[in-house]
C-alpha positions as MATLAB code, in Angstrom:
seq = 'XXXXXXXXXXXXXXXXXXXXXXXXXXXXXXXXXXXXXXXXXXXXXXXXXXXXXXXXXXXXXXXXXXXXXXXXXXXXXXXXXXXXXXXXXXXXXXXXXXX';
ca = [
       3.910   -3.073  -35.692;
       3.858    0.391  -34.154;
       0.114    0.087  -33.578;
       0.616   -3.151  -31.612;
       3.314   -1.490  -29.546;
       0.949    1.302  -28.520;
      -1.848   -1.180  -27.798;
       0.502   -3.167  -25.541;
       1.576    0.067  -23.816;
      -2.070    1.011  -23.192;
      -2.851   -2.455  -21.823;
       0.217   -2.335  -19.558;
      -0.768    1.115  -18.289;
      -4.284   -0.146  -17.564;
      -3.034   -3.239  -15.732;
      -0.519   -1.135  -13.781;
      -3.310    1.262  -12.780;
      -5.559   -1.600  -11.662;
      -2.740   -3.087   -9.595;
      -2.038    0.297   -7.997;
      -5.744    0.829   -7.307;
      -6.004   -2.560   -5.597;
      -2.879   -1.926   -3.540;
      -4.167    1.531   -2.564;
      -7.472    0.035   -1.421;
      -5.731   -2.727    0.535;
      -3.330   -0.344    2.293;
      -6.206    2.008    3.130;
      -8.404   -0.775    4.481;
      -5.699   -2.380    6.607;
      -4.480    0.980    7.890;
      -7.995    2.085    8.760;
      -8.663   -1.187   10.544;
      -5.492   -0.842   12.595;
      -6.200    2.810   13.430;
      -9.792    2.124   14.519;
      -8.843   -0.889   16.620;
      -5.715    0.344   18.354;
      -7.301   -0.559   21.668;
      -6.702   -4.243   20.889;
      -3.002   -3.734   21.655;
      -3.432   -2.050   25.026;
      -6.067   -0.660   27.350;
      -4.148    2.469   28.310;
      -6.000    5.449   26.766;
      -2.945    7.554   25.899;
      -1.209    4.598   24.280;
      -4.344    3.828   22.256;
      -4.436    7.400   20.944;
      -0.720    7.286   20.132;
      -1.018    3.917   18.332;
      -4.043    5.136   16.376;
      -2.179    8.275   15.331;
       0.843    6.187   14.324;
      -1.338    3.816   12.282;
      -2.949    6.785   10.508;
       0.477    8.265    9.767;
       1.785    4.962    8.393;
      -1.365    4.565    6.289;
      -0.971    8.054    4.843;
       2.681    7.430    4.015;
       1.824    4.071    2.466;
      -0.921    5.570    0.312;
       1.415    8.348   -0.805;
       4.044    5.733   -1.676;
       1.549    3.737   -3.735;
       0.567    6.842   -5.713;
       4.207    7.829   -6.300;
       5.157    4.340   -7.491;
       2.079    4.278   -9.738;
       3.088    7.603  -11.315;
       6.691    6.429  -11.809;
       5.405    3.265  -13.505;
       3.155    5.239  -15.836;
       6.015    7.596  -16.690;
       8.246    4.607  -17.447;
       5.605    3.140  -19.758;
       5.147    6.557  -21.392;
       8.898    6.836  -22.013;
       9.596    3.265  -23.131;
       6.731    3.052  -25.659;
       7.843    6.000  -27.847;
      11.472    4.947  -27.490;
      10.690    1.448  -28.759;
       8.539    2.931  -31.518;
      11.410    5.198  -32.573;
      13.900    2.319  -32.487;
      11.548    0.105  -34.510;
      11.089    2.848  -37.109;
      14.831    3.407  -37.290;
      15.520   -0.328  -37.614;
      12.954   -0.856  -40.353;
      14.178    2.172  -42.327;
      17.857    1.112  -42.042;
      17.297   -1.855  -44.352;
      15.827    0.193  -47.211;
      17.938    2.368  -49.517;
      17.678    6.162  -49.105;
      17.133    7.373  -52.664;
];
């Protein structure tokens, strides 16, 4: 049973990483599109520069947030898997006599 637990943990970590990678790509693409096309909102040159800078800042913060949430998720998986393994081992050994 412990082997299946670790296989499930590895699959969850892989799926979590793929989800984070897709989110990272989406945030980067949308942020880049908004930063490059800030002139759609206004024709005033200083406002365009300011909006582009703001879009780049928001994109950078969003990408940093995605990476931080990805790391927290991986840490949670890395903590829960051994904990469940330990609890399963403890539960299965509780039923047998200790002679």
